[in-house]
Structures are given as C-alpha cells and as structure tokens.
Amino acid sequence: MKKIINFTSLFVFMVLLVGCIGEEKGHLSRIDVQKIDKEGNYEDVVMITDRESIELLRQDFEQIKWDDKVVKMARKPDVEVTLFYTLDENKPERLYEYEIWFNESAGTATIISNNENESYGELDKDNARALRSNYLNKQ
C-alpha cells in the first residue's frame, strides 16, 4: 500500500513539473524575422502569424541542441528572429530573441538566444536547411 501511495505521489509531482515546464514559454503566437544582408544592412521585418508556418518554425527550434557556453561571433548574423509567446491574455507577451548564422561550407546553423535557458545552440545540416528555407522563404 505504501508503494502505491509513493508511486502516486511521484507521478502527481512529475505531472505538475512537466506542466510547469510547458507553461514557461506559453503559446507561440507570432514570429518576426529580419534578414541581414552581406554588407550588414537590415532588411524589413517580416511578421509570421499563420498557424502552419509558426508550427513549422516551432518544430525547427525543437531540434536545436542547446549549450550554456558564451560565444562571440566574428560577423553579424544572417537572420534575427523574435518569438512572441502569450502566457495569458491579460499579461504582455514574452519575447525571445535569436540570432542565426548559417555556415555555408558545413551547411549547419549556429543560434544565439537571449533566453537564459538557451544561450548557444547548433543545428545539423538537415535541420539547418529546413530552418533556412522556412525563414528565408518568408522574406
């Protein structure tokens, strides 16, 4: 009987923990993308609000392998992205900003985030290609 109570308590705790982690960012409602050309000039911001595109880009971001190291890049990013998360209709949106560099020779992508849980990330060749086509096709 004691084992059942312990197991049930542990299960309830895990469900609450997972629920809290999922609520941290909230609902992804909008994505702003700004491309930066080779000279370092910023192009117009493109706002992405359609559900299908947001879902594709959310899936791309789930593939990023995050690390907590701090890096400094030698050039400006290729793309700057802002993700808008709605936690509650009565509260302001939470914004997370990402700078993305596409490595032409390796085909990978490097991502730097202002989110304290996601400082530096990388994407492999296939996922970087998908991310690039999803972002840059909106430009």
Short mmCIF file of N, CA, C and O in Angstrom, two decimals:
data_model
loop_
_atom_site.label_atom_id
_atom_site.label_comp_id
_atom_site.label_asym_id
_atom_site.label_seq_id
_atom_site.Cartn_x
_atom_site.Cartn_y
_atom_site.Cartn_z
N MET A 1 0.82 -1.19 0.00
CA MET A 1 0.00 0.00 0.00
C MET A 1 0.87 1.26 0.00
O MET A 1 0.55 2.22 -0.68
N LYS A 2 1.95 1.20 0.79
CA LYS A 2 2.85 2.34 0.88
C LYS A 2 3.50 2.63 -0.48
O LYS A 2 3.70 3.78 -0.85
N LYS A 3 3.82 1.55 -1.22
CA LYS A 3 4.43 1.71 -2.54
C LYS A 3 3.48 2.40 -3.51
O LYS A 3 3.88 3.23 -4.30
N ILE A 4 2.21 2.05 -3.43
CA ILE A 4 1.21 2.66 -4.30
C ILE A 4 1.08 4.15 -4.00
O ILE A 4 1.04 4.99 -4.92
N ILE A 5 1.06 4.51 -2.73
CA ILE A 5 0.96 5.92 -2.34
C ILE A 5 2.21 6.67 -2.79
O ILE A 5 2.11 7.78 -3.34
N ASN A 6 3.39 6.09 -2.60
CA ASN A 6 4.63 6.73 -3.04
C ASN A 6 4.66 6.89 -4.55
O ASN A 6 5.04 7.94 -5.07
N PHE A 7 4.26 5.84 -5.27
CA PHE A 7 4.24 5.91 -6.73
C PHE A 7 3.25 6.98 -7.21
O PHE A 7 3.56 7.77 -8.08
N THR A 8 2.07 7.02 -6.59
CA THR A 8 1.06 8.02 -6.96
C THR A 8 1.57 9.43 -6.68
O THR A 8 1.40 10.33 -7.51
N SER A 9 2.20 9.63 -5.55
CA SER A 9 2.75 10.95 -5.21
C SER A 9 3.82 11.37 -6.20
O SER A 9 3.85 12.51 -6.65
N LEU A 10 4.70 10.43 -6.54
CA LEU A 10 5.76 10.72 -7.50
C LEU A 10 5.17 11.06 -8.87
O LEU A 10 5.58 12.01 -9.53
N PHE A 11 4.15 10.29 -9.28
CA PHE A 11 3.51 10.54 -10.57
C PHE A 11 2.86 11.93 -10.62
O PHE A 11 3.02 12.67 -11.58
N VAL A 12 2.15 12.29 -9.56
CA VAL A 12 1.49 13.61 -9.49
C VAL A 12 2.54 14.72 -9.54
O VAL A 12 2.38 15.71 -10.25
N PHE A 13 3.63 14.55 -8.80
CA PHE A 13 4.71 15.54 -8.81
C PHE A 13 5.30 15.70 -10.21
O PHE A 13 5.52 16.81 -10.68
N MET A 14 5.53 14.59 -10.91
CA MET A 14 6.10 14.66 -12.26
C MET A 14 5.15 15.35 -13.23
O MET A 14 5.57 16.13 -14.07
N VAL A 15 3.86 15.05 -13.12
CA VAL A 15 2.87 15.69 -13.99
C VAL A 15 2.86 17.20 -13.75
O VAL A 15 2.85 17.99 -14.70
N LEU A 16 2.90 17.61 -12.48
CA LEU A 16 2.94 19.04 -12.17
C LEU A 16 4.21 19.68 -12.69
O LEU A 16 4.18 20.78 -13.24
N LEU A 17 5.34 19.00 -12.54
CA LEU A 17 6.61 19.53 -13.02
C LEU A 17 6.60 19.70 -14.53
O LEU A 17 6.97 20.75 -15.05
N VAL A 18 6.16 18.69 -15.24
CA VAL A 18 6.09 18.78 -16.70
C VAL A 18 5.12 19.87 -17.12
O VAL A 18 5.38 20.63 -18.05
N GLY A 19 4.01 19.99 -16.43
CA GLY A 19 3.03 21.04 -16.74
C GLY A 19 3.61 22.42 -16.54
O GLY A 19 3.40 23.32 -17.34
N CYS A 20 4.39 22.60 -15.49
CA CYS A 20 5.01 23.90 -15.23
C CYS A 20 6.07 24.23 -16.27
O CYS A 20 6.18 25.36 -16.71
N ILE A 21 6.84 23.23 -16.67
CA ILE A 21 7.86 23.47 -17.69
C ILE A 21 7.20 23.86 -19.00
O ILE A 21 7.64 24.77 -19.69
N GLY A 22 6.12 23.20 -19.37
CA GLY A 22 5.42 23.52 -20.61
C GLY A 22 4.80 24.90 -20.58
O GLY A 22 4.65 25.54 -21.61
N GLU A 23 4.44 25.39 -19.42
CA GLU A 23 3.80 26.70 -19.29
C GLU A 23 4.81 27.84 -19.29
O GLU A 23 4.44 28.99 -19.38
N GLU A 24 6.10 27.51 -19.15
CA GLU A 24 7.12 28.56 -19.03
C GLU A 24 7.08 29.53 -20.20
O GLU A 24 7.10 30.72 -20.01
N LYS A 25 7.03 29.01 -21.41
CA LYS A 25 7.03 29.89 -22.57
C LYS A 25 5.63 30.29 -23.00
O LYS A 25 5.43 31.36 -23.50
N GLY A 26 4.66 29.42 -22.83
CA GLY A 26 3.31 29.75 -23.24
C GLY A 26 3.04 29.37 -24.69
O GLY A 26 3.68 28.49 -25.25
N HIS A 27 2.11 30.06 -25.29
CA HIS A 27 1.64 29.79 -26.65
C HIS A 27 2.40 30.68 -27.65
O HIS A 27 2.35 31.90 -27.53
N LEU A 28 3.07 30.06 -28.61
CA LEU A 28 3.78 30.81 -29.65
C LEU A 28 2.75 31.43 -30.58
O LEU A 28 2.02 30.73 -31.26
N SER A 29 2.68 32.76 -30.58
CA SER A 29 1.62 33.43 -31.32
C SER A 29 2.12 34.19 -32.56
O SER A 29 1.34 34.46 -33.46
N ARG A 30 3.40 34.54 -32.58
CA ARG A 30 3.90 35.35 -33.69
C ARG A 30 5.42 35.20 -33.77
O ARG A 30 6.09 34.99 -32.77
N ILE A 31 5.94 35.33 -34.99
CA ILE A 31 7.38 35.29 -35.21
C ILE A 31 7.74 36.46 -36.12
O ILE A 31 7.13 36.64 -37.17
N ASP A 32 8.71 37.26 -35.69
CA ASP A 32 9.24 38.32 -36.54
C ASP A 32 10.61 37.89 -37.04
O ASP A 32 11.45 37.44 -36.24
N VAL A 33 10.83 38.04 -38.33
CA VAL A 33 12.09 37.64 -38.95
C VAL A 33 12.69 38.85 -39.66
O VAL A 33 12.00 39.55 -40.40
N GLN A 34 13.97 39.09 -39.40
CA GLN A 34 14.66 40.19 -40.08
C GLN A 34 15.97 39.66 -40.65
O GLN A 34 16.86 39.22 -39.91
N LYS A 35 16.07 39.69 -41.96
CA LYS A 35 17.26 39.22 -42.65
C LYS A 35 18.30 40.34 -42.67
O LYS A 35 17.95 41.52 -42.73
N ILE A 36 19.57 39.96 -42.61
CA ILE A 36 20.67 40.92 -42.66
C ILE A 36 21.53 40.56 -43.87
O ILE A 36 21.97 39.41 -44.00
N ASP A 37 21.75 41.53 -44.76
CA ASP A 37 22.50 41.21 -45.98
C ASP A 37 24.01 41.15 -45.70
O ASP A 37 24.47 41.40 -44.59
N LYS A 38 24.77 40.81 -46.72
CA LYS A 38 26.22 40.60 -46.58
C LYS A 38 26.96 41.87 -46.13
O LYS A 38 28.01 41.78 -45.51
N GLU A 39 26.41 43.04 -46.43
CA GLU A 39 27.03 44.30 -46.01
C GLU A 39 26.65 44.68 -44.58
O GLU A 39 27.10 45.70 -44.06
N GLY A 40 25.76 43.90 -43.95
CA GLY A 40 25.34 44.19 -42.59
C GLY A 40 24.11 45.08 -42.49
O GLY A 40 23.77 45.55 -41.40
N ASN A 41 23.44 45.31 -43.61
CA ASN A 41 22.24 46.13 -43.62
C ASN A 41 21.01 45.28 -43.28
O ASN A 41 20.86 44.18 -43.80
N TYR A 42 20.15 45.82 -42.44
CA TYR A 42 18.94 45.11 -42.03
C TYR A 42 17.84 45.33 -43.06
O TYR A 42 17.59 46.44 -43.49
N GLU A 43 17.17 44.24 -43.43
CA GLU A 43 16.03 44.33 -44.33
C GLU A 43 14.77 44.53 -43.49
O GLU A 43 14.82 44.51 -42.26
N ASP A 44 13.64 44.72 -44.15
CA ASP A 44 12.38 44.91 -43.43
C ASP A 44 12.02 43.67 -42.62
O ASP A 44 12.32 42.55 -43.01
N VAL A 45 11.36 43.91 -41.50
CA VAL A 45 10.90 42.81 -40.65
C VAL A 45 9.70 42.15 -41.31
O VAL A 45 8.79 42.83 -41.78
N VAL A 46 9.72 40.82 -41.35
CA VAL A 46 8.59 40.06 -41.86
C VAL A 46 7.91 39.42 -40.66
O VAL A 46 8.54 38.73 -39.86
N MET A 47 6.61 39.67 -40.52
CA MET A 47 5.83 39.13 -39.41
C MET A 47 5.13 37.86 -39.87
O MET A 47 4.42 37.87 -40.88
N ILE A 48 5.34 36.77 -39.13
CA ILE A 48 4.70 35.48 -39.46
C ILE A 48 3.66 35.20 -38.39
O ILE A 48 3.98 35.13 -37.20
N THR A 49 2.41 35.06 -38.82
CA THR A 49 1.32 34.83 -37.87
C THR A 49 0.46 33.62 -38.22
O THR A 49 -0.36 33.21 -37.40
N ASP A 50 0.63 33.05 -39.41
CA ASP A 50 -0.23 31.92 -39.76
C ASP A 50 0.21 30.66 -39.02
O ASP A 50 1.38 30.41 -38.82
N ARG A 51 -0.76 29.91 -38.56
CA ARG A 51 -0.55 28.73 -37.70
C ARG A 51 0.40 27.71 -38.31
O ARG A 51 1.25 27.15 -37.63
N GLU A 52 0.26 27.44 -39.60
CA GLU A 52 1.08 26.41 -40.25
C GLU A 52 2.56 26.80 -40.24
O GLU A 52 3.42 25.99 -39.89
N SER A 53 2.87 28.03 -40.59
CA SER A 53 4.26 28.49 -40.59
C SER A 53 4.84 28.53 -39.19
O SER A 53 5.99 28.14 -38.96
N ILE A 54 4.04 28.97 -38.23
CA ILE A 54 4.50 29.01 -36.84
C ILE A 54 4.82 27.61 -36.35
O ILE A 54 5.83 27.37 -35.71
N GLU A 55 3.98 26.66 -36.69
CA GLU A 55 4.20 25.28 -36.26
C GLU A 55 5.47 24.70 -36.89
O GLU A 55 6.26 24.02 -36.23
N LEU A 56 5.70 24.98 -38.16
CA LEU A 56 6.93 24.51 -38.82
C LEU A 56 8.17 25.08 -38.15
O LEU A 56 9.14 24.37 -37.88
N LEU A 57 8.14 26.37 -37.86
CA LEU A 57 9.29 27.01 -37.24
C LEU A 57 9.47 26.55 -35.79
O LEU A 57 10.59 26.39 -35.32
N ARG A 58 8.40 26.30 -35.09
CA ARG A 58 8.49 25.78 -33.73
C ARG A 58 9.16 24.40 -33.75
O ARG A 58 10.02 24.10 -32.93
N GLN A 59 8.79 23.57 -34.72
CA GLN A 59 9.41 22.25 -34.86
C GLN A 59 10.90 22.36 -35.17
O GLN A 59 11.70 21.58 -34.66
N ASP A 60 11.26 23.33 -36.00
CA ASP A 60 12.68 23.55 -36.30
C ASP A 60 13.44 23.89 -35.02
O ASP A 60 14.53 23.38 -34.77
N PHE A 61 12.87 24.75 -34.20
CA PHE A 61 13.53 25.18 -32.97
C PHE A 61 13.66 24.05 -31.96
O PHE A 61 14.58 24.04 -31.16
N GLU A 62 12.75 23.09 -32.00
CA GLU A 62 12.86 21.95 -31.09
C GLU A 62 14.08 21.08 -31.40
O GLU A 62 14.52 20.32 -30.55
N GLN A 63 14.62 21.19 -32.59
CA GLN A 63 15.77 20.38 -33.00
C GLN A 63 17.11 20.99 -32.58
O GLN A 63 18.16 20.37 -32.74
N ILE A 64 17.10 22.20 -32.08
CA ILE A 64 18.35 22.88 -31.69
C ILE A 64 18.94 22.20 -30.47
O ILE A 64 18.24 21.92 -29.50
N LYS A 65 20.22 21.93 -30.53
CA LYS A 65 20.95 21.36 -29.40
C LYS A 65 21.59 22.51 -28.63
O LYS A 65 22.53 23.13 -29.10
N TRP A 66 21.03 22.82 -27.45
CA TRP A 66 21.44 23.98 -26.67
C TRP A 66 22.61 23.65 -25.74
O TRP A 66 22.72 22.56 -25.22
N ASP A 67 23.45 24.64 -25.54
CA ASP A 67 24.58 24.56 -24.63
C ASP A 67 24.62 25.88 -23.86
O ASP A 67 24.07 26.88 -24.32
N ASP A 68 25.28 25.90 -22.72
CA ASP A 68 25.31 27.13 -21.93
C ASP A 68 26.58 27.95 -22.11
O ASP A 68 26.83 28.88 -21.36
N LYS A 69 27.37 27.63 -23.13
CA LYS A 69 28.59 28.42 -23.32
C LYS A 69 28.28 29.78 -23.95
O LYS A 69 27.27 29.96 -24.62
N VAL A 70 29.18 30.71 -23.68
CA VAL A 70 29.04 32.06 -24.22
C VAL A 70 30.01 32.18 -25.40
O VAL A 70 31.20 31.86 -25.27
N VAL A 71 29.50 32.63 -26.53
CA VAL A 71 30.33 32.77 -27.72
C VAL A 71 30.20 34.16 -28.29
O VAL A 71 29.21 34.86 -28.05
N LYS A 72 31.19 34.56 -29.04
CA LYS A 72 31.16 35.84 -29.74
C LYS A 72 31.45 35.54 -31.21
O LYS A 72 32.46 34.91 -31.52
N MET A 73 30.58 35.96 -32.07
CA MET A 73 30.73 35.67 -33.49
C MET A 73 31.49 36.79 -34.19
O MET A 73 31.43 37.95 -33.77
N ALA A 74 32.20 36.44 -35.25
CA ALA A 74 33.05 37.39 -35.97
C ALA A 74 32.26 38.30 -36.90
O ALA A 74 32.74 39.37 -37.26
N ARG A 75 31.07 37.89 -37.28
CA ARG A 75 30.27 38.71 -38.18
C ARG A 75 28.84 38.81 -37.66
O ARG A 75 28.46 38.11 -36.75
N LYS A 76 28.08 39.71 -38.28
CA LYS A 76 26.67 39.87 -37.90
C LYS A 76 25.91 38.61 -38.32
O LYS A 76 26.30 37.92 -39.26
N PRO A 77 24.80 38.34 -37.65
CA PRO A 77 24.01 37.16 -38.02
C PRO A 77 23.38 37.32 -39.39
O PRO A 77 23.25 38.42 -39.92
N ASP A 78 22.98 36.19 -39.97
CA ASP A 78 22.27 36.22 -41.24
C ASP A 78 20.81 36.59 -41.04
O ASP A 78 20.19 37.22 -41.90
N VAL A 79 20.27 36.19 -39.89
CA VAL A 79 18.85 36.42 -39.59
C VAL A 79 18.70 36.70 -38.10
O VAL A 79 19.37 36.08 -37.28
N GLU A 80 17.84 37.64 -37.77
CA GLU A 80 17.43 37.86 -36.38
C GLU A 80 15.95 37.50 -36.30
O GLU A 80 15.15 37.90 -37.15
N VAL A 81 15.61 36.72 -35.27
CA VAL A 81 14.26 36.21 -35.13
C VAL A 81 13.76 36.54 -33.72
O VAL A 81 14.50 36.40 -32.75
N THR A 82 12.51 36.98 -33.64
CA THR A 82 11.88 37.22 -32.34
C THR A 82 10.64 36.35 -32.26
O THR A 82 9.78 36.40 -33.14
N LEU A 83 10.57 35.51 -31.21
CA LEU A 83 9.41 34.67 -30.97
C LEU A 83 8.55 35.33 -29.90
O LEU A 83 9.06 35.74 -28.86
N PHE A 84 7.27 35.44 -30.16
CA PHE A 84 6.31 36.06 -29.24
C PHE A 84 5.47 34.96 -28.60
O PHE A 84 4.74 34.26 -29.30
N TYR A 85 5.56 34.84 -27.29
CA TYR A 85 4.79 33.85 -26.55
C TYR A 85 3.74 34.56 -25.71
O TYR A 85 4.05 35.49 -24.98
N THR A 86 2.50 34.08 -25.80
CA THR A 86 1.41 34.59 -24.99
C THR A 86 1.20 33.64 -23.82
O THR A 86 0.91 32.46 -24.02
N LEU A 87 1.39 34.13 -22.61
CA LEU A 87 1.18 33.32 -21.41
C LEU A 87 -0.27 33.40 -20.96
O LEU A 87 -0.87 32.42 -20.57
N ASP A 88 -0.79 34.61 -21.01
CA ASP A 88 -2.14 34.88 -20.52
C ASP A 88 -2.63 36.11 -21.28
O ASP A 88 -1.86 37.04 -21.53
N GLU A 89 -3.89 36.13 -21.65
CA GLU A 89 -4.43 37.26 -22.40
C GLU A 89 -4.33 38.58 -21.64
O GLU A 89 -4.31 39.65 -22.24
N ASN A 90 -4.27 38.51 -20.33
CA ASN A 90 -4.21 39.71 -19.51
C ASN A 90 -2.79 40.19 -19.22
O ASN A 90 -2.59 41.19 -18.56
N LYS A 91 -1.80 39.43 -19.70
CA LYS A 91 -0.40 39.79 -19.47
C LYS A 91 0.27 40.08 -20.80
O LYS A 91 -0.16 39.59 -21.85
N PRO A 92 1.34 40.87 -20.78
CA PRO A 92 2.06 41.15 -22.03
C PRO A 92 2.75 39.89 -22.56
O PRO A 92 3.02 38.96 -21.80
N GLU A 93 3.01 39.91 -23.85
CA GLU A 93 3.71 38.78 -24.46
C GLU A 93 5.13 38.70 -23.93
O GLU A 93 5.74 39.70 -23.57
N ARG A 94 5.67 37.50 -23.94
CA ARG A 94 7.07 37.29 -23.59
C ARG A 94 7.83 37.10 -24.91
O ARG A 94 7.41 36.32 -25.76
N LEU A 95 8.90 37.84 -25.07
CA LEU A 95 9.68 37.80 -26.30
C LEU A 95 11.01 37.11 -26.07
O LEU A 95 11.68 37.36 -25.07
N TYR A 96 11.39 36.27 -27.02
CA TYR A 96 12.71 35.63 -27.03
C TYR A 96 13.36 35.97 -28.37
O TYR A 96 12.76 35.78 -29.42
N GLU A 97 14.58 36.48 -28.28
CA GLU A 97 15.29 36.90 -29.49
C GLU A 97 16.40 35.92 -29.80
O GLU A 97 17.10 35.44 -28.91
N TYR A 98 16.55 35.64 -31.10
CA TYR A 98 17.55 34.70 -31.58
C TYR A 98 18.32 35.33 -32.73
O TYR A 98 17.73 35.97 -33.60
N GLU A 99 19.62 35.12 -32.73
CA GLU A 99 20.46 35.49 -33.86
C GLU A 99 20.93 34.19 -34.49
O GLU A 99 21.36 33.28 -33.77
N ILE A 100 20.82 34.11 -35.82
CA ILE A 100 21.13 32.86 -36.51
C ILE A 100 22.18 33.11 -37.59
O ILE A 100 22.04 34.02 -38.42
N TRP A 101 23.22 32.28 -37.55
CA TRP A 101 24.28 32.29 -38.55
C TRP A 101 24.21 30.97 -39.30
O TRP A 101 24.19 29.90 -38.68
N PHE A 102 24.17 31.04 -40.64
CA PHE A 102 24.19 29.83 -41.45
C PHE A 102 25.62 29.62 -41.94
O PHE A 102 26.21 30.50 -42.56
N ASN A 103 26.17 28.46 -41.65
CA ASN A 103 27.52 28.10 -42.06
C ASN A 103 27.44 27.48 -43.45
O ASN A 103 27.04 26.32 -43.60
N GLU A 104 27.82 28.25 -44.45
CA GLU A 104 27.69 27.82 -45.85
C GLU A 104 28.48 26.55 -46.14
O GLU A 104 28.00 25.65 -46.81
N SER A 105 29.72 26.47 -45.66
CA SER A 105 30.57 25.34 -46.01
C SER A 105 30.10 24.04 -45.36
O SER A 105 30.09 22.99 -46.00
N ALA A 106 29.70 24.07 -44.11
CA ALA A 106 29.27 22.86 -43.41
C ALA A 106 27.77 22.61 -43.56
O ALA A 106 27.29 21.50 -43.33
N GLY A 107 27.02 23.66 -43.89
CA GLY A 107 25.58 23.52 -44.03
C GLY A 107 24.84 23.55 -42.71
O GLY A 107 23.64 23.31 -42.66
N THR A 108 25.52 23.85 -41.61
CA THR A 108 24.91 23.88 -40.29
C THR A 108 24.46 25.30 -39.94
O THR A 108 24.68 26.23 -40.70
N ALA A 109 23.88 25.45 -38.76
CA ALA A 109 23.46 26.77 -38.28
C ALA A 109 23.88 26.92 -36.83
O ALA A 109 23.85 25.96 -36.05
N THR A 110 24.27 28.14 -36.47
CA THR A 110 24.59 28.50 -35.10
C THR A 110 23.56 29.51 -34.64
O THR A 110 23.25 30.45 -35.36
N ILE A 111 23.05 29.31 -33.42
CA ILE A 111 21.99 30.16 -32.90
C ILE A 111 22.41 30.68 -31.53
O ILE A 111 22.89 29.92 -30.69
N ILE A 112 22.24 31.98 -31.31
CA ILE A 112 22.48 32.58 -30.01
C ILE A 112 21.16 33.20 -29.55
O ILE A 112 20.50 33.90 -30.31
N SER A 113 20.79 32.91 -28.30
CA SER A 113 19.49 33.32 -27.77
C SER A 113 19.67 34.24 -26.57
O SER A 113 20.66 34.16 -25.85
N ASN A 114 18.67 35.09 -26.34
CA ASN A 114 18.66 35.91 -25.13
C ASN A 114 17.93 35.21 -23.99
O ASN A 114 17.86 35.73 -22.89
N ASN A 115 17.43 34.01 -24.24
CA ASN A 115 16.75 33.22 -23.22
C ASN A 115 17.80 32.60 -22.31
O ASN A 115 18.74 31.96 -22.78
N GLU A 116 17.65 32.78 -21.00
CA GLU A 116 18.65 32.29 -20.05
C GLU A 116 18.82 30.78 -20.09
O GLU A 116 19.85 30.26 -19.70
N ASN A 117 17.84 30.03 -20.59
CA ASN A 117 17.94 28.58 -20.68
C ASN A 117 18.48 28.10 -22.02
O ASN A 117 18.67 26.90 -22.20
N GLU A 118 18.68 29.01 -22.95
CA GLU A 118 19.11 28.65 -24.31
C GLU A 118 20.13 29.65 -24.81
O GLU A 118 19.84 30.46 -25.67
N SER A 119 21.35 29.62 -24.32
CA SER A 119 22.29 30.67 -24.71
C SER A 119 22.93 30.43 -26.07
O SER A 119 23.03 31.34 -26.88
N TYR A 120 23.38 29.21 -26.35
CA TYR A 120 24.08 28.91 -27.58
C TYR A 120 23.57 27.58 -28.12
O TYR A 120 23.47 26.60 -27.38
N GLY A 121 23.26 27.54 -29.40
CA GLY A 121 22.76 26.30 -29.97
C GLY A 121 23.27 26.06 -31.37
O GLY A 121 23.75 26.97 -32.05
N GLU A 122 23.15 24.81 -31.79
CA GLU A 122 23.57 24.42 -33.13
C GLU A 122 22.53 23.50 -33.74
O GLU A 122 21.85 22.77 -33.04
N LEU A 123 22.45 23.58 -35.07
CA LEU A 123 21.58 22.68 -35.83
C LEU A 123 22.42 21.93 -36.85
O LEU A 123 23.32 22.51 -37.47
N ASP A 124 22.11 20.66 -37.03
CA ASP A 124 22.81 19.86 -38.03
C ASP A 124 22.39 20.29 -39.43
O ASP A 124 21.53 21.16 -39.61
N LYS A 125 22.98 19.66 -40.42
CA LYS A 125 22.79 20.04 -41.82
C LYS A 125 21.31 20.01 -42.25
O LYS A 125 20.81 20.97 -42.83
N ASP A 126 20.63 18.90 -42.00
CA ASP A 126 19.24 18.76 -42.46
C ASP A 126 18.31 19.76 -41.78
O ASP A 126 17.48 20.40 -42.43
N ASN A 127 18.44 19.90 -40.46
CA ASN A 127 17.58 20.83 -39.73
C ASN A 127 17.92 22.28 -40.04
O ASN A 127 17.04 23.13 -40.08
N ALA A 128 19.19 22.58 -40.29
CA ALA A 128 19.58 23.94 -40.68
C ALA A 128 18.99 24.29 -42.04
O ALA A 128 18.53 25.41 -42.25
N ARG A 129 18.98 23.33 -42.95
CA ARG A 129 18.40 23.56 -44.27
C ARG A 129 16.91 23.85 -44.14
O ARG A 129 16.38 24.78 -44.77
N ALA A 130 16.22 23.08 -43.31
CA ALA A 130 14.78 23.30 -43.10
C ALA A 130 14.53 24.66 -42.47
O ALA A 130 13.64 25.41 -42.90
N LEU A 131 15.32 25.00 -41.46
CA LEU A 131 15.17 26.30 -40.79
C LEU A 131 15.40 27.43 -41.78
O LEU A 131 14.62 28.38 -41.84
N ARG A 132 16.45 27.31 -42.57
CA ARG A 132 16.77 28.36 -43.54
C ARG A 132 15.65 28.53 -44.57
O ARG A 132 15.23 29.65 -44.86
N SER A 133 15.16 27.43 -45.10
CA SER A 133 14.11 27.55 -46.11
C SER A 133 12.82 28.09 -45.49
O SER A 133 12.12 28.87 -46.12
N ASN A 134 12.52 27.71 -44.26
CA ASN A 134 11.31 28.22 -43.62
C ASN A 134 11.40 29.70 -43.32
O ASN A 134 10.43 30.42 -43.48
N TYR A 135 12.55 30.17 -42.87
CA TYR A 135 12.70 31.60 -42.56
C TYR A 135 12.88 32.44 -43.80
O TYR A 135 12.22 33.44 -43.99
N LEU A 136 13.82 32.05 -44.64
CA LEU A 136 14.17 32.92 -45.76
C LEU A 136 13.15 32.90 -46.87
O LEU A 136 13.09 33.81 -47.67
N ASN A 137 12.31 31.88 -46.94
CA ASN A 137 11.24 31.87 -47.93
C ASN A 137 10.14 32.85 -47.56
O ASN A 137 9.32 33.20 -48.39
N LYS A 138 10.10 33.30 -46.31
CA LYS A 138 9.10 34.28 -45.88
C LYS A 138 9.53 35.70 -46.21
O LYS A 138 8.80 36.62 -46.05
N GLN A 139 10.78 35.83 -46.61
CA GLN A 139 11.33 37.16 -46.87
C GLN A 139 10.85 37.69 -48.20
O GLN A 139 10.64 37.02 -49.13
#
